[in-house]
Amino acid sequence: MLVAMSARPRAAPGEATRLALAALALVAACAAPPPPAEAPAPYALVYAEDFAGRGVLEGFTFSDPAAWSWTDEGGVPSLELRGESSYRPPFRSPASLALVPGILVRDFDLEVDLLQTGRDYGHRDLCLFFGFQSASRFYYVHLATTPDPNAHNIFLVDGAPRRNLAEVAAQGVDWGRDQWHRVRVERRVGEGTIRVFWDRGEEPILTATDTMLDWGRLGFGSFDDTGRIAHIRVHAPAARVSSGDRDPFR
């Protein structure tokens, strides 16, 4: 809403334009982005979740269910990681995981909106999991503020502590405060390529090559931070049914 303030001196046209653009940028930063497009070529949509109600969480598999909840704060229904999980993985890797129900994928394009709600520090993170076969075999993307060999990289856990697959990046990501960010992960097993895109950028911010794991579940989480997940879209050439009858964290 605009309010007239006649007592205030009128800004020069250039200054007024700059002020208006700054206000619009602030509004855009705080608003959730729209859901991803439904059918980018060449793959079909095999999974979508907008978290319309609390009941959708029942199908997810959590490393610690007490750490997760449903929220629609700010008018954005989402899955929320509220605090550190009590789960302790068999090898050094993230403790908070939420695995998507129902499907296994090999090649895929994953798009999701992420909001980091933790304190500001070098390893402030959220993670995306794929190729998840067990609590000791999976890949994950760690998105953090400051890169180093243990942060802001693509990692493999394969019966041993996590191992980074990419070179240490020149810079991390700026999570900001109360800002949603769109993340895209592309996996092509035949070529071994893994590419991670940030906020609709045309060039990946992280890349790696590995073929150790193929079919697996997808998921989201963190080492020990908090955040929210919204508007999940998975496109793939094929998907397999995941029965979900076994909890890999127990």
mmCIF file of C-alpha atoms in Angstrom:
data_model
loop_
_atom_site.group_PDB
_atom_site.id
_atom_site.type_symbol
_atom_site.label_atom_id
_atom_site.label_comp_id
_atom_site.label_asym_id
_atom_site.label_seq_id
_atom_site.Cartn_x
_atom_site.Cartn_y
_atom_site.Cartn_z
ATOM 1 C CA MET A 1 0.000 0.000 0.000
ATOM 2 C CA LEU A 2 1.313 3.484 -0.895
ATOM 3 C CA VAL A 3 0.822 6.340 1.570
ATOM 4 C CA ALA A 4 1.162 10.015 0.543
ATOM 5 C CA MET A 5 3.544 12.039 2.728
ATOM 6 C CA SER A 6 3.169 15.654 1.598
ATOM 7 C CA ALA A 7 5.492 17.036 4.287
ATOM 8 C CA ARG A 8 8.456 15.059 2.938
ATOM 9 C CA PRO A 9 10.565 16.751 0.242
ATOM 10 C CA ARG A 10 9.977 15.254 -3.189
ATOM 11 C CA ALA A 11 12.754 12.899 -4.323
ATOM 12 C CA ALA A 12 14.503 13.537 -7.587
ATOM 13 C CA PRO A 13 13.231 11.282 -10.398
ATOM 14 C CA GLY A 14 16.385 9.173 -10.332
ATOM 15 C CA GLU A 15 16.242 8.697 -6.579
ATOM 16 C CA ALA A 16 12.518 7.862 -6.653
ATOM 17 C CA THR A 17 13.135 5.182 -9.257
ATOM 18 C CA ARG A 18 15.930 3.671 -7.189
ATOM 19 C CA LEU A 19 13.753 3.625 -4.074
ATOM 20 C CA ALA A 20 10.869 1.954 -5.921
ATOM 21 C CA LEU A 21 13.137 -0.709 -7.375
ATOM 22 C CA ALA A 22 14.663 -1.405 -3.964
ATOM 23 C CA ALA A 23 11.205 -1.845 -2.433
ATOM 24 C CA LEU A 24 10.148 -4.223 -5.190
ATOM 25 C CA ALA A 25 13.344 -6.248 -4.755
ATOM 26 C CA LEU A 26 12.693 -6.596 -1.018
ATOM 27 C CA VAL A 27 9.149 -7.853 -1.610
ATOM 28 C CA ALA A 28 10.346 -10.328 -4.239
ATOM 29 C CA ALA A 29 13.078 -11.669 -1.944
ATOM 30 C CA CYS A 30 10.668 -12.396 0.897
ATOM 31 C CA ALA A 31 7.955 -14.008 -1.263
ATOM 32 C CA ALA A 32 8.039 -17.670 -2.165
ATOM 33 C CA PRO A 33 8.763 -18.367 -5.836
ATOM 34 C CA PRO A 34 6.013 -19.906 -7.943
ATOM 35 C CA PRO A 35 5.945 -23.704 -8.354
ATOM 36 C CA PRO A 36 8.317 -25.040 -11.030
ATOM 37 C CA ALA A 37 7.024 -25.690 -14.531
ATOM 38 C CA GLU A 38 5.258 -29.029 -14.828
ATOM 39 C CA ALA A 39 6.925 -30.504 -17.915
ATOM 40 C CA PRO A 40 10.429 -29.424 -18.913
ATOM 41 C CA ALA A 41 11.760 -31.606 -21.761
ATOM 42 C CA PRO A 42 12.733 -34.351 -22.098
ATOM 43 C CA TYR A 43 11.420 -36.096 -18.983
ATOM 44 C CA ALA A 44 7.938 -36.697 -17.617
ATOM 45 C CA LEU A 45 6.782 -35.521 -14.214
ATOM 46 C CA VAL A 46 7.001 -38.510 -11.851
ATOM 47 C CA TYR A 47 6.536 -36.778 -8.483
ATOM 48 C CA ALA A 48 5.151 -33.456 -7.243
ATOM 49 C CA GLU A 49 4.457 -32.182 -3.744
ATOM 50 C CA ASP A 50 3.188 -28.757 -2.652
ATOM 51 C CA PHE A 51 2.428 -29.749 0.972
ATOM 52 C CA ALA A 52 -1.207 -28.701 0.797
ATOM 53 C CA GLY A 53 -1.989 -30.277 4.192
ATOM 54 C CA ARG A 54 -0.403 -31.947 7.199
ATOM 55 C CA GLY A 55 -1.399 -35.395 6.016
ATOM 56 C CA VAL A 56 1.132 -35.441 3.184
ATOM 57 C CA LEU A 57 3.946 -35.920 5.715
ATOM 58 C CA GLU A 58 2.708 -39.406 6.589
ATOM 59 C CA GLY A 59 4.394 -40.937 3.557
ATOM 60 C CA PHE A 60 7.834 -39.439 4.239
ATOM 61 C CA THR A 61 10.545 -41.388 6.051
ATOM 62 C CA PHE A 62 12.376 -39.313 8.653
ATOM 63 C CA SER A 63 15.658 -39.992 10.420
ATOM 64 C CA ASP A 64 14.020 -38.319 13.451
ATOM 65 C CA PRO A 65 10.285 -37.576 13.033
ATOM 66 C CA ALA A 66 10.295 -35.284 16.076
ATOM 67 C CA ALA A 67 12.511 -32.799 14.246
ATOM 68 C CA TRP A 68 10.075 -32.277 11.354
ATOM 69 C CA SER A 69 6.643 -30.707 10.987
ATOM 70 C CA TRP A 70 4.224 -29.143 8.508
ATOM 71 C CA THR A 71 3.851 -25.366 8.366
ATOM 72 C CA ASP A 72 2.171 -22.729 6.224
ATOM 73 C CA GLU A 73 3.952 -19.761 7.791
ATOM 74 C CA GLY A 74 3.971 -16.785 5.456
ATOM 75 C CA GLY A 75 1.318 -18.427 3.317
ATOM 76 C CA VAL A 76 3.743 -21.053 1.979
ATOM 77 C CA PRO A 77 2.795 -24.660 2.879
ATOM 78 C CA SER A 78 6.018 -26.571 3.406
ATOM 79 C CA LEU A 79 7.941 -29.269 5.223
ATOM 80 C CA GLU A 80 9.882 -27.724 8.109
ATOM 81 C CA LEU A 81 13.031 -28.983 9.793
ATOM 82 C CA ARG A 82 12.668 -27.408 13.233
ATOM 83 C CA GLY A 83 15.812 -28.521 15.051
ATOM 84 C CA GLU A 84 18.718 -30.911 15.286
ATOM 85 C CA SER A 85 17.866 -34.603 14.974
ATOM 86 C CA SER A 86 18.678 -37.194 17.613
ATOM 87 C CA TYR A 87 19.629 -39.651 14.846
ATOM 88 C CA ARG A 88 23.297 -40.554 14.568
ATOM 89 C CA PRO A 89 24.245 -42.021 11.163
ATOM 90 C CA PRO A 90 26.604 -45.006 10.898
ATOM 91 C CA PHE A 91 29.168 -42.819 9.086
ATOM 92 C CA ARG A 92 29.953 -39.113 9.209
ATOM 93 C CA SER A 93 27.108 -37.523 7.214
ATOM 94 C CA PRO A 94 23.971 -35.390 7.771
ATOM 95 C CA ALA A 95 21.783 -36.330 10.732
ATOM 96 C CA SER A 96 18.478 -34.816 9.582
ATOM 97 C CA LEU A 97 16.895 -36.550 6.592
ATOM 98 C CA ALA A 98 13.388 -36.613 5.116
ATOM 99 C CA LEU A 99 13.029 -39.131 2.281
ATOM 100 C CA VAL A 100 10.409 -38.604 -0.422
ATOM 101 C CA PRO A 101 7.810 -41.390 -0.434
ATOM 102 C CA GLY A 102 6.851 -43.756 -3.199
ATOM 103 C CA ILE A 103 9.559 -43.562 -5.845
ATOM 104 C CA LEU A 104 13.072 -44.584 -6.795
ATOM 105 C CA VAL A 105 14.808 -42.766 -9.645
ATOM 106 C CA ARG A 106 18.052 -43.143 -11.574
ATOM 107 C CA ASP A 107 18.361 -40.276 -14.062
ATOM 108 C CA PHE A 108 16.303 -37.289 -12.919
ATOM 109 C CA ASP A 109 15.813 -33.528 -12.741
ATOM 110 C CA LEU A 110 14.838 -32.378 -9.247
ATOM 111 C CA GLU A 111 13.568 -28.866 -8.557
ATOM 112 C CA VAL A 112 12.679 -27.598 -5.100
ATOM 113 C CA ASP A 113 12.321 -24.349 -3.173
ATOM 114 C CA LEU A 114 14.436 -24.054 -0.018
ATOM 115 C CA LEU A 115 14.372 -21.572 2.857
ATOM 116 C CA GLN A 116 17.251 -21.703 5.362
ATOM 117 C CA THR A 117 16.170 -20.555 8.825
ATOM 118 C CA GLY A 118 19.300 -21.182 10.907
ATOM 119 C CA ARG A 119 21.968 -18.870 12.269
ATOM 120 C CA ASP A 120 24.494 -17.276 9.941
ATOM 121 C CA TYR A 121 27.865 -19.078 9.907
ATOM 122 C CA GLY A 122 30.236 -20.710 7.435
ATOM 123 C CA HIS A 123 28.585 -24.144 7.301
ATOM 124 C CA ARG A 124 25.007 -22.854 7.372
ATOM 125 C CA ASP A 125 23.390 -25.469 5.167
ATOM 126 C CA LEU A 126 20.547 -27.396 3.656
ATOM 127 C CA CYS A 127 21.070 -30.724 1.874
ATOM 128 C CA LEU A 128 19.492 -32.657 -0.995
ATOM 129 C CA PHE A 129 19.804 -36.450 -1.082
ATOM 130 C CA PHE A 130 19.631 -38.801 -4.057
ATOM 131 C CA GLY A 131 20.598 -42.346 -4.965
ATOM 132 C CA PHE A 132 19.633 -43.205 -1.375
ATOM 133 C CA GLN A 133 19.817 -46.991 -0.957
ATOM 134 C CA SER A 134 20.465 -47.298 2.774
ATOM 135 C CA ALA A 135 21.682 -45.269 5.732
ATOM 136 C CA SER A 136 25.243 -46.035 4.618
ATOM 137 C CA ARG A 137 24.870 -45.659 0.812
ATOM 138 C CA PHE A 138 23.723 -42.405 -0.786
ATOM 139 C CA TYR A 139 24.733 -39.117 -2.403
ATOM 140 C CA TYR A 140 23.982 -35.678 -1.068
ATOM 141 C CA VAL A 141 24.440 -32.063 -2.106
ATOM 142 C CA HIS A 142 25.529 -29.792 0.736
ATOM 143 C CA LEU A 143 24.726 -26.131 0.078
ATOM 144 C CA ALA A 144 26.555 -23.838 2.482
ATOM 145 C CA THR A 145 27.781 -20.288 2.892
ATOM 146 C CA THR A 146 31.532 -20.966 2.867
ATOM 147 C CA PRO A 147 33.103 -23.744 0.776
ATOM 148 C CA ASP A 148 35.791 -26.059 2.104
ATOM 149 C CA PRO A 149 36.520 -29.795 1.713
ATOM 150 C CA ASN A 150 33.634 -30.612 4.078
ATOM 151 C CA ALA A 151 31.067 -28.003 3.029
ATOM 152 C CA HIS A 152 29.276 -26.785 -0.091
ATOM 153 C CA ASN A 153 30.053 -29.810 -2.223
ATOM 154 C CA ILE A 154 28.599 -33.013 -3.675
ATOM 155 C CA PHE A 155 29.293 -35.982 -1.400
ATOM 156 C CA LEU A 156 29.167 -39.772 -1.558
ATOM 157 C CA VAL A 157 28.561 -41.971 1.483
ATOM 158 C CA ASP A 158 29.374 -45.565 0.532
ATOM 159 C CA GLY A 159 30.049 -47.659 3.625
ATOM 160 C CA ALA A 160 32.493 -45.011 4.851
ATOM 161 C CA PRO A 161 32.463 -41.362 6.003
ATOM 162 C CA ARG A 162 31.295 -38.896 3.379
ATOM 163 C CA ARG A 163 33.713 -38.138 0.526
ATOM 164 C CA ASN A 164 33.527 -34.966 -1.551
ATOM 165 C CA LEU A 165 33.271 -35.503 -5.320
ATOM 166 C CA ALA A 166 33.787 -31.946 -6.569
ATOM 167 C CA GLU A 167 36.581 -29.421 -6.379
ATOM 168 C CA VAL A 168 36.227 -26.865 -3.598
ATOM 169 C CA ALA A 169 34.099 -24.084 -5.097
ATOM 170 C CA ALA A 170 35.266 -20.492 -5.332
ATOM 171 C CA GLN A 171 32.233 -19.322 -3.356
ATOM 172 C CA GLY A 172 29.224 -20.672 -1.505
ATOM 173 C CA VAL A 173 25.609 -19.543 -1.540
ATOM 174 C CA ASP A 174 24.010 -16.550 0.114
ATOM 175 C CA TRP A 175 20.981 -17.937 1.956
ATOM 176 C CA GLY A 176 19.996 -14.491 3.193
ATOM 177 C CA ARG A 177 17.220 -14.146 5.732
ATOM 178 C CA ASP A 178 13.596 -15.088 4.998
ATOM 179 C CA GLN A 179 14.536 -15.771 1.366
ATOM 180 C CA TRP A 180 13.327 -18.723 -0.691
ATOM 181 C CA HIS A 181 15.774 -20.132 -3.226
ATOM 182 C CA ARG A 182 15.105 -22.502 -6.099
ATOM 183 C CA VAL A 183 17.566 -25.372 -6.418
ATOM 184 C CA ARG A 184 17.816 -27.793 -9.329
ATOM 185 C CA VAL A 185 19.775 -31.060 -9.321
ATOM 186 C CA GLU A 186 20.353 -32.968 -12.564
ATOM 187 C CA ARG A 187 21.674 -36.567 -12.574
ATOM 188 C CA ARG A 188 22.707 -38.563 -15.651
ATOM 189 C CA VAL A 189 24.064 -41.943 -14.602
ATOM 190 C CA GLY A 190 25.250 -42.985 -18.071
ATOM 191 C CA GLU A 191 27.540 -39.976 -18.297
ATOM 192 C CA GLY A 192 28.137 -39.972 -14.547
ATOM 193 C CA THR A 193 27.255 -36.285 -14.335
ATOM 194 C CA ILE A 194 25.761 -34.486 -11.333
ATOM 195 C CA ARG A 195 24.974 -30.780 -11.721
ATOM 196 C CA VAL A 196 23.498 -28.348 -9.215
ATOM 197 C CA PHE A 197 21.864 -25.038 -10.186
ATOM 198 C CA TRP A 198 20.953 -22.115 -7.919
ATOM 199 C CA ASP A 199 18.121 -19.610 -8.369
ATOM 200 C CA ARG A 200 17.494 -20.387 -12.060
ATOM 201 C CA GLY A 201 21.109 -19.746 -12.999
ATOM 202 C CA GLU A 202 22.150 -20.999 -16.424
ATOM 203 C CA GLU A 203 25.489 -22.356 -15.206
ATOM 204 C CA PRO A 204 25.784 -24.969 -12.422
ATOM 205 C CA ILE A 205 27.307 -23.900 -9.126
ATOM 206 C CA LEU A 206 28.525 -27.456 -8.403
ATOM 207 C CA THR A 207 29.420 -30.320 -10.730
ATOM 208 C CA ALA A 208 30.775 -33.820 -10.184
ATOM 209 C CA THR A 209 31.228 -37.110 -12.003
ATOM 210 C CA ASP A 210 30.453 -40.438 -10.329
ATOM 211 C CA THR A 211 28.651 -43.683 -11.205
ATOM 212 C CA MET A 212 28.945 -45.654 -7.948
ATOM 213 C CA LEU A 213 25.207 -45.599 -7.121
ATOM 214 C CA ASP A 214 22.253 -45.574 -9.486
ATOM 215 C CA TRP A 215 18.610 -46.196 -8.426
ATOM 216 C CA GLY A 216 17.639 -44.678 -5.103
ATOM 217 C CA ARG A 217 15.320 -42.453 -3.134
ATOM 218 C CA LEU A 218 15.363 -38.656 -2.958
ATOM 219 C CA GLY A 219 15.286 -36.500 0.141
ATOM 220 C CA PHE A 220 16.081 -33.284 1.968
ATOM 221 C CA GLY A 221 17.676 -32.276 5.243
ATOM 222 C CA SER A 222 20.720 -30.834 6.981
ATOM 223 C CA PHE A 223 23.649 -31.658 9.217
ATOM 224 C CA ASP A 224 22.385 -29.678 12.218
ATOM 225 C CA ASP A 225 20.568 -26.621 10.867
ATOM 226 C CA THR A 226 16.931 -25.717 10.263
ATOM 227 C CA GLY A 227 14.924 -24.829 7.184
ATOM 228 C CA ARG A 228 11.858 -25.364 5.014
ATOM 229 C CA ILE A 229 11.161 -27.319 1.807
ATOM 230 C CA ALA A 230 8.398 -26.437 -0.698
ATOM 231 C CA HIS A 231 7.277 -27.086 -4.289
ATOM 232 C CA ILE A 232 9.061 -30.373 -5.024
ATOM 233 C CA ARG A 233 9.101 -31.475 -8.675
ATOM 234 C CA VAL A 234 10.838 -34.586 -10.005
ATOM 235 C CA HIS A 235 11.083 -35.314 -13.732
ATOM 236 C CA ALA A 236 12.604 -38.600 -14.874
ATOM 237 C CA PRO A 237 12.633 -40.982 -17.852
ATOM 238 C CA ALA A 238 11.536 -43.793 -15.525
ATOM 239 C CA ALA A 239 10.647 -44.362 -11.888
ATOM 240 C CA ARG A 240 10.316 -47.437 -9.716
ATOM 241 C CA VAL A 241 7.953 -47.964 -6.831
ATOM 242 C CA SER A 242 9.466 -47.687 -3.370
ATOM 243 C CA SER A 243 7.381 -49.762 -0.976
ATOM 244 C CA GLY A 244 8.502 -47.820 2.077
ATOM 245 C CA ASP A 245 7.955 -50.864 4.273
ATOM 246 C CA ARG A 246 11.456 -50.691 5.738
ATOM 247 C CA ASP A 247 12.828 -47.779 7.743
ATOM 248 C CA PRO A 248 16.519 -47.396 6.799
ATOM 249 C CA PHE A 249 17.228 -45.360 9.929
ATOM 250 C CA ARG A 250 16.208 -48.043 12.422
#
